[in-house]
Amino acid sequence: MNPLARIGRFFLGFLAHTGRLAVFIAHSFVAIIQPPYYLRLIGQQMIRIGYFSLPVVALTSFFTGGVLALQIYYGGNQFNSEAIVSSIVALGITRELGPVLGGLMVAGRVSAAIAAEIGTMRVTEQIDALTTLSTEPFKYLVAPRVIAAVISMPLLALVADIIGIMGGFVVGTQSLGFNPAIYMQLTIDFITPDDITSGLIKAAVFGFIIAIMGCYNGYHSAGGAQGVGRATTNAVVSASILILSANYLMTSLLFSS
Amino acid sequence: MTDMIKLSNVHKSFGSKHVLKGVDLSVEKGSSLVVIGGSGSGKSVMMKSILGLLTPEKGEIEINGHPTVGLKGGKRDLVNRQFGMLFQNGALFDSLPVWQNVSFAAMQGSNMPADEALELAKESLALVGLGENVLDLYPASLSGGMHKRVGLARAIATRPPIIFFDEPTTGLDPIMTDVINHLIRDCVNELGATTMTITHDMSSVRTIGDKAALLYQGKIIWSGNVDALDQSDDPFLVQFINGLADGPIEIAGA
């Protein structure tokens, strides 16, 4: 094929894909706002998305906090600045690493699961069955997952913040020889409510991205088992990229002032 | 007799592929129409168009005298509440036990309390010959025949006036095929429903249907009573019902 035609076809495909995603998001918002509300399904999804992600998010944030403490200490030691370890660990975890690494871990776990589940429902005609049973698939499948993810992710980020700081505390006091009382006091003194809330806002947006990308890719999957596999991969990749780019945008907006 | 389902000049394409090329078809109230045709002839597309899962580009589909093409939201739901549907592979919801699958429409659409929904599921399952021992099973643990039966129980649970069957015997052994065909016939007779079945299984045609139509290359090329199938000298119909490789029907991919 002509290289120009290839570029043109790629660009048109990208535009079509973006337009379809925009329509999907708009349709999802309508489904979220309009009744009926499936509260039981929202609760079930909160357990699947939030509660069952706790171990992976907790482990990730604990080790991240510990590594952060070590790196700041080794880097800062050259300038006799190991005292800033506690404050930078707290800042780094609450503002960036807690929500972002938590978001990426949940994207890998949850976005893939959502895409696989909805994709399987698509190729086995279960979504068609929902429609014939007078149940709107966006209300029954998409809205509960999006609502649950938007509520669960900030809660997970809060847990990640606490455990990440504890990871830094454990490494700082057990391995680097810091005084526990002084370490905690410096953490509390340095951290502000804005540091925490900015991370929670980010986490809510990441939750939306994770659920929407899982639902979108699953809903539009086609071509049997191979199609479902492709939808699962696309969901994780697109959610991860969008989380990182949204993080940059939100950091620019939230901290520019 | 009034037409419960009526299709007039229905066209549906996917990109450059013109699947339905002007389908005209009607199903009288209380009758059972079986649409036969080879793979790729457009049977499933036609049924999905009637169910509102696909929107035809041209033509009209009337349910009980009311046009339905392009209906969305609540208006589409009102039409769909008249329907029961048995999907080819059952399309049971993996995440729900059998009883919730069967009473799904009643619970979600009519907010039926769980205890009443459970009773409804028991009654519907009894109609298809299944006992209470399957109520709490999940679809993954059901055999192919049980899948079809539970799917049939779900299709008739709300006692709809119109029931669709998409390849109801595909993937079943000959004995289970006969069991499912007779179950469908008995259930439909008991409910007095209007039905449309798509299949290429001639035993289903003769057991379930009282009228038949042959869909070929997106058009209905023959229709009549099931009793007339064997008397017809239409070369397309003769080739199809006798399962002959030679004849006027073009074989897809050959």
Short mmCIF file of C-alpha atoms in Angstrom, two decimals:
data_model
loop_
_atom_site.label_atom_id
_atom_site.label_comp_id
_atom_site.label_asym_id
_atom_site.label_seq_id
_atom_site.Cartn_x
_atom_site.Cartn_y
_atom_site.Cartn_z
CA MET A 1 0.00 0.00 0.00
CA ASN A 2 1.06 3.58 -0.71
CA PRO A 3 2.78 4.97 2.45
CA LEU A 4 0.63 8.12 2.36
CA ALA A 5 -2.52 5.99 2.13
CA ARG A 6 -1.26 3.93 5.04
CA ILE A 7 -0.77 7.07 7.16
CA GLY A 8 -4.17 8.37 6.10
CA ARG A 9 -5.86 5.09 6.96
CA PHE A 10 -4.16 5.04 10.37
CA PHE A 11 -5.21 8.64 11.06
CA LEU A 12 -8.82 8.00 10.00
CA GLY A 13 -8.89 4.86 12.15
CA PHE A 14 -7.58 6.84 15.11
CA LEU A 15 -10.27 9.52 14.63
CA ALA A 16 -13.01 6.89 14.34
CA HIS A 17 -11.75 5.16 17.48
CA THR A 18 -11.61 8.44 19.42
CA GLY A 19 -15.11 9.37 18.30
CA ARG A 20 -16.46 5.97 19.31
CA LEU A 21 -14.82 6.29 22.73
CA ALA A 22 -16.30 9.79 23.18
CA VAL A 23 -19.79 8.48 22.35
CA PHE A 24 -19.23 5.55 24.75
CA ILE A 25 -18.24 7.93 27.58
CA ALA A 26 -21.24 10.20 26.92
CA HIS A 27 -23.55 7.16 26.90
CA SER A 28 -21.96 5.99 30.17
CA PHE A 29 -22.59 9.36 31.85
CA VAL A 30 -26.26 9.21 30.86
CA ALA A 31 -26.47 5.65 32.25
CA ILE A 32 -24.82 6.76 35.52
CA ILE A 33 -27.18 9.71 36.03
CA GLN A 34 -30.50 8.18 34.99
CA PRO A 35 -32.32 5.60 37.14
CA PRO A 36 -32.58 2.69 37.74
CA TYR A 37 -29.52 2.46 39.99
CA TYR A 38 -28.18 -1.02 40.62
CA LEU A 39 -26.90 -0.46 44.18
CA ARG A 40 -26.27 -4.16 44.83
CA LEU A 41 -24.12 -4.38 41.70
CA ILE A 42 -22.21 -1.24 42.70
CA GLY A 43 -21.49 -2.85 46.10
CA GLN A 44 -20.35 -6.09 44.45
CA GLN A 45 -18.05 -4.19 42.10
CA MET A 46 -16.60 -2.14 44.96
CA ILE A 47 -15.61 -5.37 46.66
CA ARG A 48 -14.08 -6.76 43.44
CA ILE A 49 -12.31 -3.55 42.43
CA GLY A 50 -11.44 -2.09 45.82
CA TYR A 51 -11.29 -4.79 48.48
CA PHE A 52 -9.61 -7.47 46.34
CA SER A 53 -7.03 -4.95 45.08
CA LEU A 54 -5.94 -4.10 48.62
CA PRO A 55 -3.12 -6.69 48.90
CA VAL A 56 -1.44 -5.73 45.61
CA VAL A 57 -1.77 -2.00 46.27
CA ALA A 58 -0.55 -2.39 49.86
CA LEU A 59 2.52 -4.40 48.86
CA THR A 60 3.36 -2.02 46.01
CA SER A 61 3.10 1.08 48.17
CA PHE A 62 5.00 -0.47 51.12
CA PHE A 63 8.01 -1.35 48.98
CA THR A 64 7.80 1.92 47.05
CA GLY A 65 7.89 3.87 50.32
CA GLY A 66 10.88 1.81 51.47
CA VAL A 67 12.79 2.23 48.21
CA LEU A 68 12.03 5.93 48.15
CA ALA A 69 13.46 6.30 51.67
CA LEU A 70 16.63 4.45 50.65
CA GLN A 71 17.12 6.44 47.43
CA ILE A 72 16.59 9.81 49.12
CA TYR A 73 18.92 8.80 51.90
CA TYR A 74 21.69 7.59 49.58
CA GLY A 75 21.27 10.62 47.31
CA GLY A 76 20.84 13.10 50.12
CA ASN A 77 23.64 11.66 52.26
CA GLN A 78 26.18 13.27 49.99
CA PHE A 79 24.87 16.66 51.06
CA ASN A 80 24.16 15.67 54.68
CA SER A 81 20.45 15.94 54.00
CA GLU A 82 19.12 12.61 55.30
CA ALA A 83 16.74 14.56 57.55
CA ILE A 84 14.54 15.34 54.55
CA VAL A 85 13.85 11.64 53.93
CA SER A 86 10.61 11.54 55.92
CA SER A 87 9.14 14.65 54.38
CA ILE A 88 9.96 13.72 50.78
CA VAL A 89 8.69 10.17 51.24
CA ALA A 90 5.39 11.57 52.54
CA LEU A 91 5.15 14.12 49.74
CA GLY A 92 6.12 11.68 46.99
CA ILE A 93 3.76 9.00 48.18
CA THR A 94 0.69 11.17 48.78
CA ARG A 95 1.02 13.40 45.72
CA GLU A 96 2.29 10.97 43.10
CA LEU A 97 3.38 7.43 43.86
CA GLY A 98 0.40 6.31 45.94
CA PRO A 99 -2.29 7.20 43.38
CA VAL A 100 -0.19 6.57 40.25
CA LEU A 101 1.37 3.23 41.17
CA GLY A 102 -1.90 2.15 42.80
CA GLY A 103 -3.72 3.18 39.61
CA LEU A 104 -1.30 1.25 37.40
CA MET A 105 -1.57 -1.86 39.55
CA VAL A 106 -5.37 -1.68 39.60
CA ALA A 107 -5.38 -1.01 35.84
CA GLY A 108 -3.46 -4.25 35.32
CA ARG A 109 -5.73 -6.19 37.60
CA VAL A 110 -9.18 -4.65 37.17
CA SER A 111 -9.23 -3.15 33.67
CA ALA A 112 -8.18 -6.52 32.25
CA ALA A 113 -10.80 -8.37 34.31
CA ILE A 114 -13.58 -5.98 33.25
CA ALA A 115 -12.59 -6.20 29.57
CA ALA A 116 -12.41 -10.00 29.71
CA GLU A 117 -15.77 -10.34 31.48
CA ILE A 118 -17.69 -7.91 29.28
CA GLY A 119 -15.86 -9.13 26.16
CA THR A 120 -16.90 -12.70 26.92
CA MET A 121 -20.46 -11.52 27.48
CA ARG A 122 -20.32 -9.79 24.09
CA VAL A 123 -19.07 -12.80 22.10
CA THR A 124 -21.43 -15.24 23.85
CA GLU A 125 -24.47 -13.00 23.16
CA GLN A 126 -25.07 -12.30 26.86
CA ILE A 127 -25.16 -8.54 26.13
CA ASP A 128 -27.75 -9.16 23.40
CA ALA A 129 -29.68 -11.24 25.94
CA LEU A 130 -29.67 -8.30 28.38
CA THR A 131 -31.22 -6.07 25.72
CA THR A 132 -33.91 -8.60 24.85
CA LEU A 133 -34.69 -8.88 28.57
CA SER A 134 -35.38 -5.10 28.60
CA THR A 135 -32.23 -4.31 30.56
CA GLU A 136 -29.99 -1.52 29.24
CA PRO A 137 -26.42 -2.95 29.15
CA PHE A 138 -24.85 0.45 29.93
CA LYS A 139 -26.89 0.75 33.12
CA TYR A 140 -26.40 -2.87 34.16
CA LEU A 141 -22.76 -3.42 33.16
CA VAL A 142 -20.97 -0.10 32.65
CA ALA A 143 -22.47 2.29 35.22
CA PRO A 144 -21.94 0.07 38.32
CA ARG A 145 -18.30 -0.60 37.38
CA VAL A 146 -17.52 3.07 36.71
CA ILE A 147 -19.21 4.26 39.92
CA ALA A 148 -17.51 1.55 41.98
CA ALA A 149 -14.07 2.33 40.53
CA VAL A 150 -14.45 6.09 41.08
CA ILE A 151 -15.40 5.47 44.74
CA SER A 152 -12.89 2.66 45.38
CA MET A 153 -9.74 4.20 43.90
CA PRO A 154 -9.49 7.16 46.34
CA LEU A 155 -10.00 4.73 49.24
CA LEU A 156 -7.24 2.52 47.83
CA ALA A 157 -5.02 5.60 47.37
CA LEU A 158 -5.60 6.54 51.01
CA VAL A 159 -4.53 3.06 52.08
CA ALA A 160 -1.53 3.30 49.71
CA ASP A 161 -0.57 6.65 51.28
CA ILE A 162 -0.61 5.24 54.81
CA ILE A 163 1.22 2.01 53.94
CA GLY A 164 3.73 3.81 51.68
CA ILE A 165 4.64 6.20 54.48
CA MET A 166 4.87 3.24 56.82
CA GLY A 167 7.24 1.55 54.32
CA GLY A 168 9.49 4.60 54.46
CA PHE A 169 9.17 4.66 58.25
CA VAL A 170 10.15 1.00 58.63
CA VAL A 171 13.19 1.34 56.34
CA GLY A 172 14.15 4.70 57.84
CA THR A 173 13.99 3.55 61.45
CA GLN A 174 15.10 -0.08 61.10
CA SER A 175 17.68 0.19 58.34
CA LEU A 176 18.87 3.79 58.32
CA GLY A 177 18.80 4.37 62.05
CA PHE A 178 16.37 7.31 62.22
CA ASN A 179 14.59 8.12 65.45
CA PRO A 180 10.97 6.87 65.08
CA ALA A 181 9.38 9.77 66.99
CA ILE A 182 11.30 12.41 65.03
CA TYR A 183 10.58 10.64 61.71
CA MET A 184 6.83 10.63 62.37
CA GLN A 185 6.84 14.20 63.66
CA LEU A 186 8.65 15.44 60.53
CA THR A 187 6.17 13.59 58.35
CA ILE A 188 3.17 15.10 60.14
CA ASP A 189 4.70 18.58 60.17
CA PHE A 190 5.53 18.61 56.49
CA ILE A 191 2.48 17.06 54.91
CA THR A 192 -0.58 19.26 54.19
CA PRO A 193 -4.23 18.35 53.53
CA ASP A 194 -3.79 19.54 49.92
CA ASP A 195 -1.09 16.92 49.34
CA ILE A 196 -3.52 14.20 50.34
CA THR A 197 -6.63 15.56 48.58
CA SER A 198 -4.74 16.14 45.31
CA GLY A 199 -3.74 12.47 45.36
CA LEU A 200 -7.31 11.39 46.09
CA ILE A 201 -8.69 13.51 43.24
CA LYS A 202 -6.16 11.93 40.90
CA ALA A 203 -7.12 8.48 42.14
CA ALA A 204 -10.81 9.13 41.41
CA VAL A 205 -9.94 10.16 37.84
CA PHE A 206 -7.73 7.07 37.47
CA GLY A 207 -10.64 4.93 38.69
CA PHE A 208 -12.83 6.40 35.96
CA ILE A 209 -10.16 5.71 33.33
CA ILE A 210 -9.62 2.13 34.51
CA ALA A 211 -13.32 1.24 34.45
CA ILE A 212 -14.14 3.05 31.20
CA MET A 213 -11.24 1.51 29.28
CA GLY A 214 -12.11 -1.97 30.57
CA CYS A 215 -15.79 -1.56 29.69
CA TYR A 216 -15.13 0.10 26.32
CA ASN A 217 -12.69 -2.50 25.08
CA GLY A 218 -14.81 -5.38 26.35
CA TYR A 219 -18.04 -3.95 24.94
CA HIS A 220 -16.56 -3.56 21.46
CA SER A 221 -14.68 -6.85 21.37
CA ALA A 222 -15.39 -9.17 18.45
CA GLY A 223 -13.92 -12.31 16.97
CA GLY A 224 -14.24 -14.93 19.70
CA ALA A 225 -11.49 -15.80 22.19
CA GLN A 226 -8.82 -13.95 20.21
CA GLY A 227 -10.95 -10.80 20.21
CA VAL A 228 -11.46 -11.01 23.97
CA GLY A 229 -7.70 -11.44 24.47
CA ARG A 230 -7.03 -8.40 22.28
CA ALA A 231 -9.64 -6.37 24.21
CA THR A 232 -7.98 -7.32 27.51
CA THR A 233 -4.53 -6.23 26.31
CA ASN A 234 -5.89 -3.01 24.83
CA ALA A 235 -7.72 -2.20 28.05
CA VAL A 236 -4.59 -2.49 30.20
CA VAL A 237 -2.32 -0.65 27.76
CA SER A 238 -4.74 2.20 27.07
CA ALA A 239 -5.68 2.59 30.75
CA SER A 240 -2.00 2.71 31.78
CA ILE A 241 -1.07 5.29 29.13
CA LEU A 242 -4.10 7.42 29.96
CA ILE A 243 -3.33 7.26 33.70
CA LEU A 244 0.21 8.53 33.12
CA SER A 245 -0.86 11.30 30.75
CA ALA A 246 -3.81 12.32 32.94
CA ASN A 247 -1.43 12.41 35.90
CA TYR A 248 0.81 14.89 34.11
CA LEU A 249 -2.17 17.07 33.14
CA MET A 250 -3.63 17.04 36.65
CA THR A 251 -0.28 17.75 38.28
CA SER A 252 0.08 20.77 35.98
CA LEU A 253 -3.43 21.97 36.87
CA LEU A 254 -3.43 21.21 40.60
CA PHE A 255 0.04 22.52 41.44
CA SER A 256 0.48 25.34 38.91
CA SER A 257 -0.95 27.84 41.38
CA MET B 1 -55.96 -13.40 11.14
CA THR B 2 -53.77 -10.47 12.29
CA ASP B 3 -50.03 -10.42 11.77
CA MET B 4 -48.04 -10.40 15.00
CA ILE B 5 -44.73 -9.88 13.19
CA LYS B 6 -44.46 -8.25 9.78
CA LEU B 7 -41.33 -7.38 7.80
CA SER B 8 -41.64 -5.24 4.69
CA ASN B 9 -38.72 -4.76 2.27
CA VAL B 10 -36.09 -4.95 5.05
CA HIS B 11 -32.51 -4.22 4.00
CA LYS B 12 -29.40 -4.52 6.15
CA SER B 13 -25.75 -4.15 5.15
CA PHE B 14 -22.41 -4.38 6.93
CA GLY B 15 -20.00 -2.18 5.01
CA SER B 16 -20.10 -3.38 1.43
CA LYS B 17 -21.79 -6.67 2.36
CA HIS B 18 -25.52 -6.49 1.63
CA VAL B 19 -26.98 -9.20 3.91
CA LEU B 20 -30.74 -8.59 3.82
CA LYS B 21 -31.91 -7.56 0.36
CA GLY B 22 -35.58 -6.77 0.84
CA VAL B 23 -37.07 -9.33 3.21
CA ASP B 24 -40.87 -9.57 3.22
CA LEU B 25 -42.30 -11.86 5.86
CA SER B 26 -45.25 -12.09 8.21
CA VAL B 27 -46.15 -14.30 11.16
CA GLU B 28 -49.81 -14.64 12.09
CA LYS B 29 -50.90 -14.44 15.71
CA GLY B 30 -50.61 -17.81 17.42
CA SER B 31 -48.67 -19.46 14.60
CA SER B 32 -45.17 -20.90 14.54
CA LEU B 33 -42.99 -19.83 11.64
CA VAL B 34 -39.69 -21.57 11.02
CA VAL B 35 -37.17 -19.76 8.82
CA ILE B 36 -34.66 -22.08 7.20
CA GLY B 37 -31.58 -21.25 5.20
CA GLY B 38 -27.92 -22.04 4.92
CA SER B 39 -25.11 -20.49 6.91
CA GLY B 40 -24.62 -16.85 5.96
CA SER B 41 -28.06 -16.50 4.38
CA GLY B 42 -29.01 -13.71 6.82
CA LYS B 43 -31.26 -15.60 9.27
CA SER B 44 -29.58 -14.30 12.43
CA VAL B 45 -29.33 -10.76 11.04
CA MET B 46 -33.05 -10.82 10.30
CA MET B 47 -33.89 -12.01 13.81
CA LYS B 48 -31.57 -9.45 15.42
CA SER B 49 -33.22 -6.74 13.34
CA ILE B 50 -36.64 -7.76 14.67
CA LEU B 51 -35.29 -7.79 18.25
CA GLY B 52 -33.87 -4.28 17.82
CA LEU B 53 -30.27 -5.44 18.23
CA LEU B 54 -29.55 -4.26 14.66
CA THR B 55 -31.17 -1.38 12.81
CA PRO B 56 -32.09 -1.95 9.15
CA GLU B 57 -31.18 0.80 6.68
CA LYS B 58 -34.44 0.42 4.83
CA GLY B 59 -37.84 -1.20 5.28
CA GLU B 60 -40.26 -1.59 8.15
CA ILE B 61 -40.71 -4.10 10.96
CA GLU B 62 -44.08 -4.14 12.72
CA ILE B 63 -44.84 -5.90 15.98
CA ASN B 64 -48.55 -6.34 16.62
CA GLY B 65 -49.23 -3.57 14.08
CA HIS B 66 -46.77 -1.03 15.53
CA PRO B 67 -43.64 0.04 13.60
CA THR B 68 -40.49 -0.63 15.62
CA VAL B 69 -37.49 0.32 13.46
CA GLY B 70 -35.43 3.02 15.18
CA LEU B 71 -37.22 2.81 18.55
CA LYS B 72 -34.88 3.43 21.48
CA GLY B 73 -34.89 3.58 25.26
CA GLY B 74 -38.21 3.07 27.04
CA LYS B 75 -40.21 2.64 23.82
CA ARG B 76 -37.89 -0.18 22.70
CA ASP B 77 -38.12 -1.76 26.17
CA LEU B 78 -41.93 -1.81 25.90
CA VAL B 79 -41.65 -3.71 22.60
CA ASN B 80 -39.01 -6.09 23.96
CA ARG B 81 -41.20 -6.95 26.95
CA GLN B 82 -43.45 -8.77 24.49
CA PHE B 83 -40.52 -10.99 23.49
CA GLY B 84 -38.93 -14.13 24.82
CA MET B 85 -35.72 -15.30 23.20
CA LEU B 86 -33.79 -18.54 23.25
CA PHE B 87 -30.27 -17.84 21.99
CA GLN B 88 -28.22 -20.36 20.01
CA ASN B 89 -25.83 -21.08 22.88
CA GLY B 90 -28.23 -20.18 25.65
CA ALA B 91 -26.53 -16.84 26.45
CA LEU B 92 -27.11 -17.51 30.14
CA PHE B 93 -25.47 -15.01 32.49
CA ASP B 94 -22.37 -16.72 33.90
CA SER B 95 -22.40 -14.67 37.09
CA LEU B 96 -25.95 -15.60 38.12
CA PRO B 97 -27.37 -18.93 39.36
CA VAL B 98 -30.00 -20.67 37.28
CA TRP B 99 -33.00 -19.30 39.17
CA GLN B 100 -31.83 -15.69 38.77
CA ASN B 101 -31.17 -16.30 35.08
CA VAL B 102 -34.70 -17.61 34.60
CA SER B 103 -36.43 -14.82 36.51
CA PHE B 104 -34.04 -12.06 35.33
CA ALA B 105 -36.63 -10.13 33.28
CA ALA B 106 -39.17 -10.25 36.10
CA MET B 107 -36.65 -9.10 38.72
CA GLN B 108 -35.00 -6.35 36.66
CA GLY B 109 -37.92 -5.20 34.54
CA SER B 110 -40.82 -5.54 36.96
CA ASN B 111 -38.92 -5.32 40.29
CA MET B 112 -40.39 -8.63 41.39
CA PRO B 113 -39.35 -9.52 44.98
CA ALA B 114 -36.78 -12.33 45.27
CA ASP B 115 -39.16 -14.86 46.87
CA GLU B 116 -41.74 -14.42 44.09
CA ALA B 117 -38.97 -14.56 41.47
CA LEU B 118 -37.78 -17.85 42.93
CA GLU B 119 -41.29 -19.31 42.65
CA LEU B 120 -41.53 -18.06 39.06
CA ALA B 121 -38.21 -19.74 38.28
CA LYS B 122 -39.41 -23.02 39.79
CA GLU B 123 -42.61 -22.93 37.70
CA SER B 124 -40.76 -22.10 34.48
CA LEU B 125 -38.12 -24.75 35.07
CA ALA B 126 -40.85 -27.32 35.76
CA LEU B 127 -42.37 -26.50 32.35
CA VAL B 128 -39.08 -27.50 30.69
CA GLY B 129 -38.68 -30.61 32.82
CA LEU B 130 -36.07 -29.36 35.30
CA GLY B 131 -36.38 -29.76 39.04
CA GLU B 132 -35.44 -27.62 42.01
CA ASN B 133 -32.01 -29.27 42.20
CA VAL B 134 -30.73 -26.95 39.44
CA LEU B 135 -31.93 -23.69 40.99
CA ASP B 136 -28.62 -22.77 42.61
CA LEU B 137 -26.31 -24.16 39.94
CA TYR B 138 -24.29 -21.78 37.79
CA PRO B 139 -24.36 -22.02 33.95
CA ALA B 140 -20.76 -23.30 33.83
CA SER B 141 -21.83 -26.52 35.57
CA LEU B 142 -24.74 -27.29 33.20
CA SER B 143 -24.64 -29.73 30.27
CA GLY B 144 -25.52 -28.55 26.73
CA GLY B 145 -29.06 -29.90 26.98
CA MET B 146 -29.63 -28.30 30.38
CA HIS B 147 -28.27 -25.02 29.03
CA LYS B 148 -30.94 -25.07 26.32
CA ARG B 149 -33.66 -25.98 28.81
CA VAL B 150 -32.71 -23.18 31.20
CA GLY B 151 -32.54 -20.80 28.22
CA LEU B 152 -36.02 -21.96 27.20
CA ALA B 153 -37.28 -21.49 30.78
CA ARG B 154 -35.90 -17.93 30.73
CA ALA B 155 -37.54 -17.26 27.35
CA ILE B 156 -40.99 -18.29 28.61
CA ALA B 157 -40.66 -17.04 32.21
CA THR B 158 -42.66 -13.84 31.71
CA ARG B 159 -45.17 -15.67 29.49
CA PRO B 160 -44.44 -13.41 26.50
CA PRO B 161 -46.83 -13.34 23.54
CA ILE B 162 -43.93 -13.66 21.04
CA ILE B 163 -41.01 -16.08 21.40
CA PHE B 164 -37.92 -16.35 19.17
CA PHE B 165 -35.71 -19.41 18.89
CA ASP B 166 -32.25 -19.06 17.35
CA GLU B 167 -30.92 -22.46 16.24
CA PRO B 168 -32.47 -24.18 19.28
CA THR B 169 -30.94 -27.61 18.63
CA THR B 170 -27.43 -26.68 17.47
CA GLY B 171 -24.77 -28.71 19.25
CA LEU B 172 -27.17 -31.28 20.74
CA ASP B 173 -27.19 -35.03 20.19
CA PRO B 174 -30.16 -36.48 18.19
CA ILE B 175 -32.08 -37.57 21.28
CA MET B 176 -31.66 -34.24 23.07
CA THR B 177 -32.58 -32.51 19.81
CA ASP B 178 -35.90 -34.35 19.79
CA VAL B 179 -36.43 -33.59 23.50
CA ILE B 180 -35.83 -29.86 22.98
CA ASN B 181 -38.01 -29.73 19.85
CA HIS B 182 -40.92 -31.34 21.71
CA LEU B 183 -40.38 -29.14 24.75
CA ILE B 184 -40.54 -26.04 22.56
CA ARG B 185 -43.69 -27.29 20.84
CA ASP B 186 -45.41 -28.20 24.12
CA CYS B 187 -44.45 -24.95 25.88
CA VAL B 188 -45.59 -22.84 22.96
CA ASN B 189 -48.88 -24.71 22.74
CA GLU B 190 -49.45 -24.25 26.47
CA LEU B 191 -48.69 -20.52 26.34
CA GLY B 192 -50.46 -19.88 23.03
CA ALA B 193 -47.55 -17.73 21.88
CA THR B 194 -46.55 -16.64 18.40
CA THR B 195 -43.10 -17.95 17.55
CA MET B 196 -40.35 -17.50 15.03
CA THR B 197 -37.56 -20.05 14.84
CA ILE B 198 -34.45 -19.93 12.69
CA THR B 199 -32.76 -23.23 12.04
CA HIS B 200 -31.24 -25.46 9.41
CA ASP B 201 -32.32 -28.60 11.26
CA MET B 202 -35.22 -30.16 9.34
CA SER B 203 -36.37 -32.20 12.36
CA SER B 204 -36.93 -28.89 14.20
CA VAL B 205 -38.87 -27.52 11.24
CA ARG B 206 -41.27 -30.47 11.20
CA THR B 207 -41.73 -30.65 14.98
CA ILE B 208 -41.94 -26.96 15.91
CA GLY B 209 -43.34 -25.18 12.88
CA ASP B 210 -46.69 -24.92 11.22
CA LYS B 211 -45.35 -22.53 8.59
CA ALA B 212 -41.91 -22.33 7.00
CA ALA B 213 -39.93 -19.89 4.89
CA LEU B 214 -36.65 -20.32 3.03
CA LEU B 215 -34.18 -17.43 3.21
CA TYR B 216 -31.53 -17.41 0.51
CA GLN B 217 -29.04 -14.64 -0.21
CA GLY B 218 -30.98 -12.12 1.88
CA LYS B 219 -34.45 -12.76 0.43
CA ILE B 220 -37.36 -15.05 1.23
CA ILE B 221 -37.58 -17.27 -1.84
CA TRP B 222 -40.23 -19.73 -0.63
CA SER B 223 -42.88 -19.76 2.10
CA GLY B 224 -45.80 -21.98 2.92
CA ASN B 225 -47.17 -24.59 5.31
CA VAL B 226 -44.72 -27.10 6.75
CA ASP B 227 -46.89 -29.87 5.29
CA ALA B 228 -46.20 -28.44 1.82
CA LEU B 229 -42.41 -28.65 2.18
CA ASP B 230 -42.15 -32.18 0.85
CA GLN B 231 -44.61 -31.59 -1.98
CA SER B 232 -42.81 -28.52 -3.30
CA ASP B 233 -40.82 -28.81 -6.53
CA ASP B 234 -38.96 -25.54 -5.89
CA PRO B 235 -35.37 -26.55 -6.77
CA PHE B 236 -33.84 -24.42 -3.96
CA LEU B 237 -36.17 -25.93 -1.36
CA VAL B 238 -35.70 -29.47 -2.65
CA GLN B 239 -31.92 -29.11 -2.47
CA PHE B 240 -32.04 -27.63 1.05
CA ILE B 241 -34.46 -30.02 2.72
CA ASN B 242 -32.74 -33.05 1.20
CA GLY B 243 -29.29 -31.74 2.06
CA LEU B 244 -27.92 -32.13 -1.47
CA ALA B 245 -24.53 -30.74 -2.50
CA ASP B 246 -25.67 -30.34 -6.11
CA GLY B 247 -28.33 -27.81 -7.02
CA PRO B 248 -28.97 -24.12 -7.55
CA ILE B 249 -27.89 -23.04 -4.04
CA GLU B 250 -24.44 -21.45 -4.11
CA ILE B 251 -22.29 -22.85 -1.34
CA ALA B 252 -20.52 -20.13 0.67
CA GLY B 253 -16.72 -20.26 0.27
CA ALA B 254 -16.86 -22.96 -2.45
#
